[in-house]
Amino acid sequence: MSLELEITLNGKKVAAEVEERTLLVHFIRDVAGLKGTNIGCDTTSCGACTVLLDGRSVKSCTLLAAQAEGRQVTTIEGLSPEAGDGSDPAASERMHPVQRAFHENHGLQCGYCTPGMVLAIASLIDEAEPGTLDEEAIRLGLEGNLCRCTGYHNIVAAALAAARQTGAARR
Amino acid sequence: MSILGNRVLRREDPKFLTVGGTYVGDIPIEGALHASFVRSSLAHGRIESVDLEEAVAAPGVVAVYTAADLGLAPLAPMGLLNQEMKRPLLAEGVVRYVGEPIALILAESPAAAVDAAEAVIVDYEPLEAVVDPSQALEGGVLLFPEAGTNVVFDLSSEEDPELFSGCEVVVSQRIVNQRLAPCPLEVRSAAAEMVEGRLRFYASTQGAHGVKDELCSALGLPPEQVHVISPDVGGGFGAKGGPYVEELLIGWCARETGRPVRWTESRSESMLGLGHGRAQIQQVTIGGTRSGRIEAYRLSILQDSGGYADVGAVLPFLTRQMTPGVYDIERVEFHSRSVLTNTMPTVAYRGAGRPEATAAIERAVDCFAAAAGLDPAEVRRANFIPKASFPHTTAMGTEYDSGDYEKAFDLALEMAGYDELRAEQERRRQRGDRCQLGIGLSSYVEITAPVSGGEFGAVEVRPDGKVIVRTGTSPHGQGHATAWSMIVAEQMGVPLEQIEVIHGDTDIVPRGGGTGGSRSLQLGGSAVHKAAVDVVERARRLAADELEANPDDIVLDRSLGLFHVAGTPAITKSWAELGAASLEREGEPLAAETDFEHPGSTFPFGTHVAVVEIDTETGQTRLVRHIAVDDAGRIMNPLLAEGQVHGGVAQGAAQALLEEFVYDTEGNPLTTNLADYSFISAAELPSFETAFTETPTSRNPLGSKGIGESGTIGSTPAVHNAVVDALAHLGVRHVDMPATPERVWRAIREAKGAA
Ligand code: FES
Ligand code: FES
């Protein structure tokens, strides 16, 4: 069975006819052709596929594309579109605070977990009561986002740095 | 001011952060067929029949292949290994582990390929499986009956019955260095297409040139017909060191069908397809004086190689070289046998044979200290190879280049506040606290660039002043683009932004050894360094011609990147001008290529201190602090080096506390996805406390050793020792890894029962 879907992806409406069983992550990667969102597992364990759905982080491999019908999805490509694709250093200055904090704190190595990590942290910071986020809360909040390269040390440092900027960090 | 040694932020980051990396699965290929594999569900059996009928007729299926269709010779094991144990690309007649590929489907969509694979019916005659390496050694069940043994690689000799004679204290311990799944976050993925009669192959690998060589040899192709590209790679950790049979077959399919073919495995498939790591059973015996001097040490290991003779089988060769670790021990013995079992073949995994050696000696030293009633820190200090004796040749014949073990040790103990930790531990013991403290030490030395083979590096200056660097190493997260740019910038005086680093394309980079064994900086970095030095020399001669001066009088002002005649800095030649002049005058670009010869391995070292808390009622164990002092010679970029240590420590701690790939006695895998395999998460780790001491090596011009694996090598025994240390006062002498709550709880109960 196929169905007609329209999802607002990074601010643009994407309409397509897809198989009913299509997962959101496959809609993003294969229908919309946005390859920044990665797949790292088949048991909803790793978080490589994390995107924002109406501003909240979700694992896009746990949702059917149909569940995002009519809603707003943000992928790594849409977090700071004005920052470009990394090729123009001047544009890169305009990255989102979490992206910048990852750069400044060496929060990424192979980059495979990175889009999911960045979006998960952006959402964590966004949802936190001001002045509450500390290392423990961040570590617990990232339990579902796996990274094999960084040992999480610099990811946590980046998250804390970004949280300090927005005032979410524990004072 | 030198740029080297500075915390330069990574140049590769912005792309990964804004649009994500371009991994093999992200590369668009028009009209590609999708491959899937039919895999053995049985650990050991004879294939009676393979019914392909339904699969062939399934919608979207284009081709189905079994071993009989390939006409490819089986793969011979590496030279040192038993040559009877060849591996067919698809199982032929017999399956030897669960997950072994039996048939290959090509279809128009990934879903169609997977559905068709599920429709294939394989009939087996089950054979008895052997999973325990000790049983495999006995040879009751043989994986290759024609070989008459399961032993793939034998490094054992007669034991010296006198090895421990005269020792006042002698302790033995059996240690299981368990099987792990490497789990790079990007699973395996490959794509292949025919382009103008040549095979173009996209590989998720640690070395494009190695993949090319193996494609050529497996498919019988001349080198000029194969072009391998490795785009961004989502982690390797040793397990992507060379191509797997699946990848070779994707190349074969593209030639066979004339259509592009691609394949990306699922994680569950990867757990049964990407090689596993570690898997050694060790027996250690250590002896010495009551005052703590170690006099003799014996390490005997049984390496589980899995179903075929892959890289894992040969790793004891590296374990052997590191047997006595950082200690000056007079009598040392090493024995090992690698055996086949009906499990996933083992390969290199971060450290590859070396963490196993460190784990053995560091547990042994703690056992010895406990038996002698001494503080493990004092025993270590009393036995270090002294600084003055480097270069030092060990009893195994390994020549360590440089070291100052005590310095790293002292710093680690100071950072940890060792004495205060011991005092706190004592207080908790006195009070009989439920939550006990364990302090674990590990002093390690390891071998980087352990395998011979030099490295290619090239530097070219374009007429617009842009500098193109080509390297035969192949990063998958290590940050070569940044580090190599720093090396070149330092020599040439050009800004980083002007430098582009190219790797992982066999048409552009003629040779390369890839990235593994922490070889990249000392070999690849040194090659690039040498090429940059050569380019400066050529440019100096060109500038002399242009400025009508003697080359000896030309100086390069590195702060500006300008050449001038000594004493007349006003008249200059820029890199761009010289790049153009070279083309004009000599008809060739201003460039230099070099092959940096392997100058001998280097031996990084350090001390890690782990602090754990254990709930003695539940066995719940928490790593609360981890202090890592590592010495990898000159540190090029502390930010990148620390990143390597952090990642390594997490993986090493994961082995001590959580991770294990488990088979049942029939050879059925029980940890086949990330829900069942305990991949360590942020919530289970603290932030780490790291520092470097810098004892340079003279084996390369940078003075640097490798840092990629030290974290793993140093951390596992520190955390492991901390667990045992926390329970020592209860009478516990050893707990095998991973120290899960259940194991720890049992160890406490057994000790209490015995008391
Ligand atoms: S791919 Fe979605 S959680 Fe792993
Ligand atoms: S940076 Fe490689 S998995 Fe996180």
Coordinates of N, CA and C in Angstrom, one line a residue, chain B residues 110-210:
Chain B
P110 N 17.0 -2.4 -2.4 CA 17.5 -3.1 -1.2 C 16.4 -4.0 -0.6
A111 N 15.2 -3.6 -0.6 CA 14.1 -4.4 0.0 C 13.9 -5.7 -0.8
A112 N 14.0 -5.6 -2.1 CA 13.8 -6.8 -2.9 C 14.9 -7.8 -2.7
A113 N 16.1 -7.2 -2.5 CA 17.3 -8.1 -2.3 C 17.2 -8.8 -1.0
V114 N 16.8 -8.1 0.0 CA 16.7 -8.7 1.4 C 15.5 -9.7 1.4
D115 N 14.4 -9.4 0.8 CA 13.3 -10.3 0.7 C 13.7 -11.6 0.0
A116 N 14.4 -11.5 -1.1 CA 14.8 -12.7 -1.8 C 15.8 -13.5 -1.0
A117 N 16.7 -12.9 -0.3 CA 17.6 -13.6 0.5 C 16.9 -14.5 1.5
E118 N 15.8 -13.9 2.1 CA 15.0 -14.7 3.0 C 14.3 -15.8 2.4
A119 N 14.0 -15.8 1.1 CA 13.3 -16.9 0.4 C 14.2 -18.0 0.1
V120 N 15.5 -17.9 0.2 CA 16.4 -19.0 -0.1 C 16.4 -20.0 1.0
I121 N 16.3 -21.3 0.6 CA 16.2 -22.3 1.6 C 17.5 -23.1 1.5
V122 N 18.3 -23.1 2.7 CA 19.5 -23.9 2.7 C 19.3 -25.2 3.6
D123 N 19.6 -26.3 3.0 CA 19.5 -27.6 3.8 C 20.9 -27.9 4.3
Y124 N 21.0 -28.2 5.6 CA 22.3 -28.5 6.1 C 22.3 -29.9 6.7
E125 N 23.5 -30.5 6.7 CA 23.7 -31.7 7.6 C 24.5 -31.1 8.8
P126 N 23.9 -31.0 9.9 CA 24.7 -30.4 11.0 C 25.9 -31.2 11.4
L127 N 27.0 -30.5 11.7 CA 28.2 -31.1 12.2 C 28.4 -30.5 13.6
E128 N 29.1 -31.3 14.4 CA 29.3 -30.8 15.8 C 30.1 -29.5 15.7
A129 N 29.8 -28.6 16.5 CA 30.5 -27.3 16.5 C 31.5 -27.2 17.7
V130 N 32.6 -26.5 17.4 CA 33.5 -26.3 18.5 C 33.6 -24.8 18.7
V131 N 33.3 -24.4 19.9 CA 33.3 -22.9 20.3 C 34.4 -22.5 21.3
D132 N 34.7 -23.5 22.2 CA 35.7 -23.2 23.2 C 37.1 -23.5 22.6
P133 N 38.0 -22.5 22.6 CA 39.3 -22.7 22.0 C 40.1 -23.8 22.6
S134 N 39.9 -24.1 23.9 CA 40.6 -25.2 24.5 C 40.2 -26.5 23.9
Q135 N 38.9 -26.6 23.6 CA 38.4 -27.9 23.0 C 38.9 -27.9 21.5
A136 N 38.9 -26.7 20.9 CA 39.4 -26.7 19.5 C 40.8 -27.2 19.4
L137 N 41.6 -26.9 20.4 CA 43.0 -27.3 20.5 C 43.2 -28.8 20.5
E138 N 42.2 -29.4 21.3 CA 42.3 -30.9 21.4 C 42.0 -31.5 20.1
G139 N 41.2 -30.9 19.2 CA 41.1 -31.4 17.8 C 40.0 -32.4 17.7
G140 N 39.1 -32.6 18.6 CA 38.0 -33.6 18.5 C 37.1 -33.2 17.3
V141 N 36.9 -31.9 17.1 CA 36.1 -31.5 15.9 C 37.1 -30.6 15.1
L142 N 37.2 -30.9 13.8 CA 38.1 -30.1 13.0 C 37.4 -29.3 12.0
L143 N 37.8 -28.1 11.8 CA 37.1 -27.2 10.8 C 37.6 -27.5 9.4
F144 N 38.9 -27.9 9.3 CA 39.5 -28.3 8.1 C 40.1 -29.7 8.3
P145 N 39.2 -30.8 8.2 CA 39.8 -32.1 8.5 C 41.0 -32.4 7.7
E146 N 41.1 -31.9 6.5 CA 42.3 -32.2 5.7 C 43.6 -31.6 6.3
A147 N 43.4 -30.6 7.2 CA 44.6 -30.0 7.8 C 45.1 -30.8 9.0
G148 N 44.1 -31.7 9.5 CA 44.5 -32.5 10.6 C 44.6 -31.8 12.0
T149 N 44.3 -30.6 12.0 CA 44.5 -29.8 13.3 C 43.6 -28.5 13.1
N150 N 43.3 -27.9 14.3 CA 42.7 -26.6 14.2 C 43.7 -25.5 14.5
V151 N 44.9 -25.8 14.7 CA 46.0 -24.8 15.0 C 46.4 -24.1 13.7
V152 N 46.2 -22.8 13.7 CA 46.5 -22.0 12.5 C 47.9 -21.4 12.6
F153 N 48.4 -21.1 13.9 CA 49.6 -20.4 14.0 C 50.2 -20.8 15.4
D154 N 51.4 -21.3 15.4 CA 51.9 -21.8 16.7 C 53.2 -21.1 17.0
L155 N 53.2 -20.4 18.2 CA 54.4 -19.7 18.6 C 54.8 -20.3 20.0
S156 N 54.6 -21.6 20.1 CA 54.9 -22.2 21.5 C 56.2 -23.0 21.4
S157 N 56.8 -23.2 22.5 CA 58.0 -24.0 22.6 C 58.0 -24.7 23.9
E158 N 59.1 -25.4 24.1 CA 59.2 -26.2 25.4 C 59.2 -25.2 26.6
E159 N 58.5 -25.5 27.6 CA 58.5 -24.7 28.8 C 59.8 -25.0 29.6
D160 N 60.4 -23.9 30.1 CA 61.6 -24.1 31.0 C 61.1 -24.5 32.4
P161 N 61.4 -25.7 32.9 CA 60.9 -26.1 34.2 C 61.6 -25.3 35.3
E162 N 62.7 -24.6 35.0 CA 63.4 -23.9 36.0 C 63.1 -22.4 36.0
L163 N 62.1 -22.0 35.2 CA 61.9 -20.5 35.0 C 61.7 -19.8 36.3
F164 N 61.0 -20.4 37.2 CA 60.7 -19.8 38.5 C 61.5 -20.2 39.7
S165 N 62.5 -21.0 39.4 CA 63.3 -21.6 40.5 C 64.0 -20.4 41.2
G166 N 64.0 -20.5 42.5 CA 64.6 -19.4 43.3 C 63.6 -18.3 43.7
C167 N 62.5 -18.2 43.0 CA 61.5 -17.1 43.3 C 60.8 -17.4 44.7
E168 N 60.8 -16.3 45.5 CA 60.2 -16.5 46.8 C 58.6 -16.4 46.7
V169 N 58.2 -15.7 45.8 CA 56.7 -15.6 45.6 C 56.4 -15.9 44.1
V170 N 55.5 -16.9 43.9 CA 55.1 -17.3 42.5 C 53.6 -17.3 42.5
V171 N 53.0 -16.6 41.5 CA 51.5 -16.7 41.4 C 51.1 -17.0 40.0
S172 N 50.0 -17.7 39.8 CA 49.5 -18.0 38.5 C 48.1 -17.6 38.4
Q173 N 47.6 -17.2 37.3 CA 46.2 -16.8 37.1 C 45.8 -17.0 35.6
R174 N 44.6 -17.6 35.5 CA 44.0 -17.7 34.1 C 43.2 -16.4 33.9
I175 N 43.4 -15.8 32.8 CA 42.7 -14.5 32.5 C 42.0 -14.7 31.1
V176 N 40.7 -14.3 31.0 CA 40.0 -14.4 29.8 C 40.0 -13.0 29.2
N177 N 40.6 -12.8 28.1 CA 40.5 -11.5 27.4 C 39.4 -11.7 26.3
Q178 N 38.2 -11.3 26.7 CA 37.1 -11.7 26.0 C 36.9 -11.2 24.6
R179 N 36.1 -11.8 23.8 CA 35.8 -11.4 22.4 C 34.9 -10.2 22.4
L180 N 35.3 -9.2 21.5 CA 34.6 -8.0 21.4 C 34.1 -7.7 20.0
A181 N 33.1 -6.9 19.9 CA 32.6 -6.5 18.5 C 33.1 -5.0 18.4
P182 N 33.9 -4.8 17.3 CA 34.5 -3.4 17.2 C 33.4 -2.3 17.1
C183 N 32.4 -2.5 16.3 CA 31.3 -1.6 16.3 C 31.6 -0.2 15.8
P184 N 32.3 0.0 14.7 CA 32.4 1.4 14.2 C 30.9 1.8 13.9
L185 N 30.6 3.1 14.1 CA 29.2 3.5 14.0 C 28.7 3.3 12.6
E186 N 29.6 3.5 11.6 CA 29.2 3.2 10.2 C 29.5 1.8 10.0
V187 N 28.5 1.0 9.6 CA 28.7 -0.4 9.3 C 29.4 -0.6 7.9
R188 N 29.6 -1.8 7.5 CA 30.3 -2.0 6.2 C 29.4 -1.5 5.0
S189 N 30.0 -1.0 4.0 CA 29.3 -0.5 2.9 C 30.2 -0.5 1.7
A190 N 29.8 -0.9 0.5 CA 30.6 -0.9 -0.7 C 29.8 -0.6 -1.9
A191 N 30.4 0.0 -2.9 CA 29.7 0.2 -4.2 C 30.8 0.0 -5.3
A192 N 30.3 -0.5 -6.4 CA 31.3 -0.7 -7.5 C 30.6 -0.5 -8.8
E193 N 31.3 0.1 -9.8 CA 30.8 0.3 -11.1 C 31.9 0.2 -12.1
M194 N 31.6 -0.2 -13.4 CA 32.5 -0.2 -14.4 C 32.6 1.2 -15.1
V195 N 33.7 1.8 -15.1 CA 33.8 3.1 -15.8 C 34.9 3.0 -16.8
E196 N 34.5 3.2 -18.1 CA 35.5 3.1 -19.2 C 36.3 1.8 -19.1
G197 N 35.7 0.7 -18.8 CA 36.4 -0.6 -18.8 C 37.2 -0.9 -17.5
R198 N 37.2 0.1 -16.6 CA 37.9 -0.2 -15.3 C 36.9 -0.3 -14.2
L199 N 37.3 -1.1 -13.2 CA 36.4 -1.2 -12.0 C 36.7 -0.1 -11.0
R200 N 35.6 0.7 -10.8 CA 35.7 1.7 -9.8 C 35.0 1.2 -8.5
F201 N 35.7 1.3 -7.4 CA 35.2 0.6 -6.2 C 35.2 1.6 -5.0
Y202 N 34.1 1.8 -4.4 CA 34.0 2.7 -3.2 C 34.0 1.9 -2.0
A203 N 35.0 2.2 -1.1 CA 35.2 1.3 0.1 C 35.2 2.1 1.4
S204 N 34.5 1.5 2.4 CA 34.6 2.1 3.7 C 35.7 1.4 4.4
T205 N 36.9 1.9 4.3 CA 38.1 1.2 4.7 C 39.1 2.1 5.3
Q206 N 40.1 1.5 6.0 CA 41.2 2.2 6.5 C 42.4 2.3 5.5
G207 N 42.2 1.7 4.4 CA 43.3 1.9 3.4 C 42.8 1.5 2.0
A208 N 42.7 2.5 1.1 CA 42.2 2.2 -0.2 C 43.2 1.3 -1.0
H209 N 44.5 1.5 -0.8 CA 45.4 0.7 -1.6 C 45.4 -0.7 -1.2
G210 N 45.2 -1.0 0.0 CA 45.1 -2.4 0.4 C 43.9 -3.1 -0.2

